[in-house]
CSV table of C-alpha atoms (C1' of nucleotides) in Angstrom, one decimal:
chain,number,residue,atom,x,y,z
X,1,MET,CA,-3.9,-11.7,-4.0
X,2,PRO,CA,-4.2,-10.5,0.0
X,3,GLU,CA,-1.3,-11.9,2.7
X,4,LEU,CA,-1.2,-11.1,6.2
X,5,PRO,CA,-0.4,-7.3,5.6
X,6,GLU,CA,-3.1,-6.4,3.0
X,7,VAL,CA,-5.8,-8.7,5.2
X,8,GLU,CA,-4.5,-6.9,8.9
X,9,THR,CA,-4.6,-3.2,7.1
X,10,VAL,CA,-8.6,-4.8,6.3
X,11,VAL,CA,-9.2,-5.3,9.1
X,12,ARG,CA,-8.0,-1.9,11.2
X,13,ASP,CA,-9.9,-0.2,8.7
X,14,LEU,CA,-13.1,-2.2,8.9
X,15,SER,CA,-12.9,-1.3,12.6
X,16,ALA,CA,-11.7,2.4,11.8
X,17,ALA,CA,-14.9,2.9,9.8
X,18,GLY,CA,-16.9,1.6,12.7
X,19,LEU,CA,-17.9,-2.1,11.6
X,20,PRO,CA,-18.1,-3.0,15.5
X,21,GLY,CA,-21.3,-3.4,17.0
X,22,ARG,CA,-23.1,-2.8,13.4
X,23,ARG,CA,-25.9,-4.8,13.6
X,24,ILE,CA,-26.8,-7.2,9.7
X,25,VAL,CA,-30.4,-6.2,8.8
X,26,ASN,CA,-30.5,-7.9,5.4
X,27,VAL,CA,-28.1,-10.9,3.6
X,28,HIS,CA,-28.1,-11.1,-0.4
X,29,VAL,CA,-25.8,-14.1,-1.8
X,30,ALA,CA,-25.0,-13.0,-5.1
X,31,TRP,CA,-23.0,-16.1,-5.5
X,32,GLN,CA,-23.4,-19.1,-4.4
X,33,ARG,CA,-20.1,-20.7,-4.0
X,34,THR,CA,-18.8,-17.4,-2.2
X,35,VAL,CA,-20.8,-18.9,0.7
X,36,GLY,CA,-20.4,-22.3,0.2
X,37,GLY,CA,-23.1,-23.4,-2.1
X,38,ASP,CA,-26.1,-22.8,0.5
X,39,GLY,CA,-27.3,-19.4,0.4
X,40,ALA,CA,-30.3,-19.9,2.0
X,41,ALA,CA,-28.3,-21.2,4.9
X,42,PHE,CA,-25.4,-18.5,5.0
X,43,VAL,CA,-28.8,-16.1,5.2
X,44,ARG,CA,-30.5,-17.9,8.4
X,45,MET,CA,-27.2,-18.0,10.2
X,46,ALA,CA,-25.7,-14.6,9.8
X,47,ALA,CA,-28.9,-11.9,9.3
X,48,GLY,CA,-29.7,-10.8,12.5
X,49,ARG,CA,-26.5,-11.1,14.0
X,50,ILE,CA,-24.4,-8.4,16.0
X,51,ILE,CA,-21.0,-7.7,14.3
X,52,GLU,CA,-19.0,-8.0,17.6
X,53,SER,CA,-15.4,-7.5,16.8
X,54,ILE,CA,-13.4,-7.7,13.6
X,55,GLY,CA,-10.0,-9.6,14.1
X,56,ARG,CA,-7.6,-11.8,12.2
X,57,ARG,CA,-6.0,-15.6,12.4
X,58,GLY,CA,-3.4,-16.0,9.3
X,59,LYS,CA,-5.1,-14.7,6.8
X,60,TRP,CA,-8.8,-15.0,8.2
X,61,ILE,CA,-11.0,-12.4,9.0
X,62,VAL,CA,-12.2,-13.2,11.8
X,63,MET,CA,-15.9,-11.3,13.2
X,64,PRO,CA,-17.4,-13.0,16.6
X,65,VAL,CA,-21.4,-12.4,15.7
X,66,GLY,CA,-23.0,-13.2,19.1
X,67,GLY,CA,-22.4,-17.1,19.1
X,68,PRO,CA,-21.7,-18.3,15.9
X,69,THR,CA,-18.3,-16.4,14.2
X,70,LEU,CA,-18.1,-14.8,10.6
X,71,LEU,CA,-14.9,-15.9,8.8
X,72,ALA,CA,-13.6,-14.0,5.4
X,73,HIS,CA,-11.2,-15.4,3.0
X,74,LEU,CA,-10.0,-13.2,0.4
X,75,ARG,CA,-8.4,-15.8,-1.9
X,76,MET,CA,-6.7,-14.3,-5.3
X,77,SER,CA,-9.2,-11.2,-5.5
X,78,GLY,CA,-11.9,-10.4,-2.7
X,79,ARG,CA,-11.8,-7.5,-0.7
X,80,LEU,CA,-14.2,-6.8,2.3
X,81,TYR,CA,-15.8,-3.1,1.1
X,82,LEU,CA,-17.9,-0.7,3.2
X,83,ARG,CA,-20.2,0.7,0.6
X,84,ALA,CA,-22.3,4.1,1.6
X,85,PRO,CA,-26.3,4.2,1.1
X,86,ASP,CA,-26.0,6.0,-1.9
X,87,GLU,CA,-23.3,4.4,-3.6
X,88,SER,CA,-23.8,2.1,-6.4
X,89,PRO,CA,-22.3,-1.6,-6.7
X,90,THR,CA,-19.5,-2.5,-9.5
X,91,GLY,CA,-21.3,-6.5,-10.6
X,92,TYR,CA,-18.7,-8.2,-8.3
X,93,GLU,CA,-21.0,-8.2,-5.4
X,94,ARG,CA,-20.9,-11.8,-4.5
X,95,THR,CA,-22.4,-11.3,-1.2
X,96,THR,CA,-23.6,-7.9,0.7
X,97,LEU,CA,-24.7,-7.3,4.4
X,98,ALA,CA,-27.2,-5.1,4.5
X,99,LEU,CA,-25.9,-2.9,8.1
X,100,ASP,CA,-28.4,-0.8,10.8
X,101,ASP,CA,-26.3,1.8,9.8
X,102,GLY,CA,-27.5,1.9,6.2
X,103,ARG,CA,-24.5,0.7,4.9
X,104,LEU,CA,-23.8,-2.0,3.0
X,105,LEU,CA,-20.9,-4.5,3.8
X,106,ASP,CA,-19.9,-6.1,0.5
X,107,PHE,CA,-18.1,-9.0,-0.4
X,108,TYR,CA,-16.2,-8.0,-3.8
X,109,ASP,CA,-14.4,-10.7,-5.8
X,110,PRO,CA,-14.2,-10.9,-9.1
X,111,ARG,CA,-12.5,-14.5,-9.4
X,112,LYS,CA,-15.4,-15.7,-7.1
X,113,PHE,CA,-12.1,-17.6,-5.3
X,114,GLY,CA,-13.2,-16.1,-1.9
X,115,ARG,CA,-15.3,-17.7,1.3
X,116,LEU,CA,-17.8,-16.3,3.7
X,117,VAL,CA,-18.7,-19.0,6.5
X,118,VAL,CA,-20.6,-18.5,9.5
X,119,THR,CA,-19.8,-21.8,12.2
X,120,GLU,CA,-20.6,-22.5,15.1
X,121,ARG,CA,-16.7,-24.3,15.1
X,122,PRO,CA,-14.7,-21.7,13.7
X,123,GLU,CA,-12.2,-23.4,15.2
X,124,SER,CA,-12.1,-26.7,13.1
X,125,ILE,CA,-11.0,-23.7,10.7
X,126,LEU,CA,-8.6,-21.4,12.7
X,127,GLU,CA,-7.2,-24.2,14.8
X,128,PRO,CA,-5.2,-26.1,12.2
X,129,LEU,CA,-3.1,-23.1,11.3
X,130,GLY,CA,0.4,-22.7,12.4
X,131,PRO,CA,2.0,-19.7,14.5
X,132,GLU,CA,0.8,-16.0,14.1
X,133,PRO,CA,4.5,-14.7,12.7
X,134,LEU,CA,4.9,-11.0,14.4
X,135,ASP,CA,3.5,-13.1,17.8
X,136,GLU,CA,6.2,-12.3,20.5
X,137,ARG,CA,5.6,-15.8,21.1
X,138,THR,CA,6.4,-16.9,17.2
X,139,THR,CA,10.1,-17.2,17.9
X,140,HIS,CA,13.0,-18.6,15.7
X,141,GLU,CA,12.9,-21.4,17.9
X,142,VAL,CA,9.4,-21.9,16.8
X,143,LEU,CA,10.5,-21.7,13.5
X,144,ALA,CA,12.7,-23.7,13.6
X,145,GLN,CA,11.7,-26.3,15.1
X,146,ARG,CA,8.1,-26.3,12.5
X,147,LEU,CA,10.8,-26.0,9.5
X,148,ARG,CA,12.6,-28.9,9.9
X,149,ARG,CA,9.9,-31.0,10.2
X,150,SER,CA,10.6,-31.6,6.7
X,151,ARG,CA,12.5,-31.9,3.1
X,152,ARG,CA,9.8,-30.1,1.2
X,153,ALA,CA,11.7,-26.6,0.1
X,154,VAL,CA,11.4,-23.9,2.7
X,155,LYS,CA,9.2,-21.7,-0.1
X,156,THR,CA,6.4,-24.1,-0.3
X,157,GLN,CA,7.3,-24.8,3.9
X,158,LEU,CA,7.0,-20.9,4.2
X,159,LEU,CA,3.4,-20.9,2.0
X,160,ASP,CA,2.0,-24.0,4.2
X,161,GLN,CA,-0.6,-22.3,6.2
X,162,THR,CA,-0.4,-25.1,8.8
X,163,VAL,CA,3.7,-24.4,9.3
X,164,ILE,CA,3.3,-20.7,9.9
X,165,ALA,CA,0.5,-18.5,8.9
X,166,GLY,CA,0.0,-15.7,6.8
X,167,LEU,CA,2.6,-15.6,3.9
X,168,GLY,CA,1.7,-15.8,0.5
X,169,ASN,CA,4.1,-15.6,-2.5
X,170,ILE,CA,4.6,-12.1,-2.5
X,171,TYR,CA,5.9,-12.1,0.9
X,172,VAL,CA,7.7,-15.5,1.0
X,173,ASP,CA,9.8,-14.3,-1.9
X,174,GLU,CA,11.1,-11.0,-0.4
X,175,ALA,CA,11.8,-12.1,3.2
X,176,LEU,CA,14.1,-15.6,1.6
X,177,PHE,CA,16.0,-12.5,-0.2
X,178,ASP,CA,16.3,-10.7,2.8
X,179,ALA,CA,17.8,-13.8,4.3
X,180,GLY,CA,19.7,-14.1,1.9
X,181,ILE,CA,18.5,-18.4,1.5
X,182,ASN,CA,17.6,-19.9,-1.6
X,183,PRO,CA,14.1,-20.7,-1.6
X,184,THR,CA,14.8,-23.9,-2.7
X,185,ARG,CA,16.6,-25.2,-0.1
X,186,PRO,CA,15.2,-28.2,1.9
X,187,GLY,CA,13.8,-27.2,5.1
X,188,THR,CA,16.1,-29.8,6.8
X,189,SER,CA,18.9,-28.0,5.5
X,190,LEU,CA,18.4,-24.7,7.4
X,191,ASP,CA,21.0,-24.1,10.6
X,192,ASP,CA,20.5,-21.9,13.3
X,193,ARG,CA,21.8,-18.9,12.3
X,194,GLU,CA,20.2,-19.3,8.8
X,195,THR,CA,16.3,-19.6,11.0
X,196,GLU,CA,17.2,-17.1,13.6
X,197,ARG,CA,17.9,-14.8,10.3
X,198,LEU,CA,15.1,-15.5,8.6
X,199,HIS,CA,12.7,-15.4,11.5
X,200,ALA,CA,13.6,-11.3,11.5
X,201,SER,CA,13.4,-10.8,7.7
X,202,ILE,CA,9.5,-12.6,7.9
X,203,ARG,CA,9.2,-10.0,10.8
X,204,LEU,CA,10.7,-7.4,8.9
X,205,VAL,CA,8.7,-7.5,5.9
X,206,LEU,CA,5.8,-8.1,7.3
X,207,GLU,CA,6.1,-4.9,9.8
X,208,ARG,CA,6.8,-3.1,7.1
X,209,GLY,CA,4.0,-3.7,4.6
X,210,ILE,CA,1.5,-3.0,7.3
X,211,ALA,CA,3.1,0.0,7.5
X,212,ASN,CA,2.7,0.2,4.1
X,213,LEU,CA,-1.2,-0.3,4.3
X,214,GLY,CA,-0.2,-3.2,2.2
X,215,THR,CA,0.3,-4.6,-1.7
X,216,SER,CA,-1.7,-3.0,-4.8
X,217,LEU,CA,-0.1,-4.8,-7.6
X,218,GLY,CA,-0.3,-3.2,-11.6
X,219,THR,CA,-2.5,-0.5,-12.8
X,220,GLY,CA,-6.1,-2.6,-12.9
X,221,LYS,CA,-9.4,-2.3,-11.0
X,222,SER,CA,-8.0,-5.9,-9.6
X,223,ASN,CA,-6.0,-4.6,-7.5
X,224,PHE,CA,-5.4,-4.7,-3.5
X,225,VAL,CA,-7.9,-1.2,-2.3
X,226,LEU,CA,-8.3,-0.4,1.0
X,227,PRO,CA,-11.8,-0.5,2.1
X,228,GLY,CA,-13.7,2.8,1.9
X,229,ALA,CA,-10.5,4.0,-0.1
X,230,ARG,CA,-12.8,4.0,-4.1
X,231,GLY,CA,-13.6,7.4,-5.5
X,232,ALA,CA,-11.0,8.3,-3.3
X,233,ALA,CA,-13.1,9.7,-0.5
X,234,GLY,CA,-12.0,8.5,2.7
X,235,GLY,CA,-9.2,10.6,2.5
X,236,SER,CA,-6.9,7.0,2.2
X,237,THR,CA,-3.9,7.3,0.3
X,238,GLY,CA,-4.4,3.6,-0.4
X,239,ALA,CA,-1.8,0.7,-0.5
X,240,ARG,CA,2.1,1.8,-1.2
X,241,ASN,CA,4.0,-1.6,-0.3
X,242,GLN,CA,4.8,-1.8,-4.3
X,243,GLU,CA,8.0,0.2,-3.8
X,244,SER,CA,9.7,-2.1,-1.5
X,245,LEU,CA,9.6,-5.0,-3.3
X,246,GLN,CA,13.1,-5.6,-3.7
X,247,VAL,CA,12.5,-8.9,-6.0
X,248,PHE,CA,9.1,-9.8,-6.5
X,249,ARG,CA,7.6,-9.1,-10.2
X,250,ARG,CA,11.7,-7.8,-10.6
X,251,THR,CA,12.4,-10.5,-13.0
X,252,GLY,CA,15.9,-8.8,-14.8
X,253,GLU,CA,16.4,-6.4,-12.4
X,254,PRO,CA,19.1,-6.2,-10.5
X,255,CYS,CA,19.5,-7.0,-7.7
X,256,PRO,CA,19.2,-4.0,-4.5
X,257,ARG,CA,22.4,-5.2,-2.9
X,258,CYS,CA,24.4,-7.2,-5.9
X,259,GLY,CA,22.9,-5.8,-9.3
X,260,THR,CA,22.9,-9.9,-10.7
X,261,PRO,CA,19.5,-9.6,-12.5
X,262,ILE,CA,17.1,-10.9,-10.1
X,263,VAL,CA,16.1,-14.9,-11.9
X,264,ARG,CA,12.3,-16.0,-12.2
X,265,ILE,CA,12.2,-19.9,-11.4
X,266,ILE,CA,8.8,-22.1,-10.5
X,267,ILE,CA,8.6,-23.6,-7.1
X,268,GLY,CA,5.5,-25.9,-6.5
X,269,GLN,CA,3.8,-24.3,-9.2
X,270,ARG,CA,4.9,-20.9,-8.0
X,271,ALA,CA,6.2,-17.8,-9.4
X,272,THR,CA,9.5,-17.1,-7.4
X,273,HIS,CA,11.8,-14.7,-8.2
X,274,LEU,CA,15.1,-14.7,-6.3
X,275,CYS,CA,18.8,-13.1,-7.0
X,276,PRO,CA,21.5,-16.2,-7.4
X,277,LEU,CA,24.6,-14.3,-6.5
X,278,CYS,CA,23.1,-13.3,-2.9
X,279,GLN,CA,21.0,-16.1,-2.1
X,280,PRO,CA,22.7,-19.2,-3.2
X,281,GLY,CA,21.5,-22.6,-4.0
I,1,DC,C1',6.1,-38.1,2.5
I,2,DC,C1',6.3,-35.6,-1.7
I,3,DG,C1',5.4,-32.8,-6.2
I,4,DG,C1',2.4,-32.3,-10.3
I,5,DA,C1',-1.5,-31.4,-12.9
I,6,DG,C1',-5.7,-29.5,-12.6
I,7,DG,C1',-9.5,-26.8,-10.9
I,8,DC,C1',-12.4,-22.7,-9.7
I,9,DC,C1',-12.9,-18.1,-12.1
I,10,DT,C1',-11.8,-13.4,-14.2
I,11,DG,C1',-9.0,-9.4,-16.1
I,12,DA,C1',-4.8,-7.6,-17.4
I,13,DT,C1',-1.3,-8.1,-20.4
I,14,DG,C1',2.0,-8.9,-23.9
I,15,DG,C1',2.5,-10.7,-28.6
I,16,DC,C1',1.7,-10.6,-33.3
P,1,DT,C1',-8.4,-3.1,-33.4
P,2,DG,C1',-8.7,-7.8,-32.6
P,3,DC,C1',-7.2,-12.5,-31.5
P,4,DC,C1',-5.3,-15.5,-29.0
P,5,DA,C1',-1.9,-17.3,-25.0
P,6,DT,C1',-0.2,-16.3,-20.4
P,7,DC,C1',0.0,-14.8,-15.8
P,8,DA,C1',-1.9,-13.8,-11.2
P,9,DG,C1',-1.7,-12.0,-4.0
P,10,DG,C1',-5.0,-18.8,-2.9
P,11,DC,C1',-6.1,-23.5,-1.7
P,12,DC,C1',-7.8,-27.8,-2.5
P,13,DT,C1',-8.0,-32.2,-5.0
P,14,DC,C1',-6.5,-36.7,-7.4
P,15,DC,C1',-2.8,-39.1,-9.1
P,16,DG,C1',1.6,-41.3,-9.3
DNA sequence: CCGGAGGCCTGATGGC
DNA sequence: TGCCATCAGGCCTCCG
């Protein structure tokens, strides 16, 4: 589920909710694979640690815990949820960290694809990642240089976290539409004008996604929900970027720019949405 | 180097 | 209503 804007929203929300400074007083692993298969090892590494801060690198949530680092990746259906002491669990809590203020930090994840890692060497996970798209140092020249290293489809390149970090299926389709670039184009075929425009479009869709507190699709329980938003107690209005999507999951609807029906194709086994007129191959 | 298939998992959705 | 197939915001491994 979550891409950069959703992960950024989670990080900001948990930070505002006072997670930094809390000590992990107890750890319960309900699904071993969530923590890499060895629940006991995870408990030994995490229990008693103080969460010093919470940040983000690509789609990874990064929490230094006094020596080692606690990393979380939400994959398709994961959430980090700060639960009040009197609030009952849902049954989808794959790992729960009990905090010293009585609250519980749930790694909630129906599909069980997400991962929680405690490691002394976070760089082994974070170093292979490409640059942050919203970092000022990630210029359009940097993007162009990285995209031109391969002939793969530009969509495939943008989904590759070692090329650029944080983009997923939604924001890639939206950025390519905004830039007017066909997702099947080889990375090597993009000229300077196109990479400059794509760079601006990536920044635009991500910044808008963050401003809108992320994207939530569908109506079911598996949507992206802000931590603390469950039960509507936090006063949080929740993700609303879905209203800003121009092409993603809008197959057959008129292109907002030219009215041509939006088309759905498959690239690298991923559903891809585009306007055949505004994004000519 | 690259693409495709399959795997990991469960729930929502749509057609019949 | 029930059943079944399909799809899903991610990413890894294997195979050709």
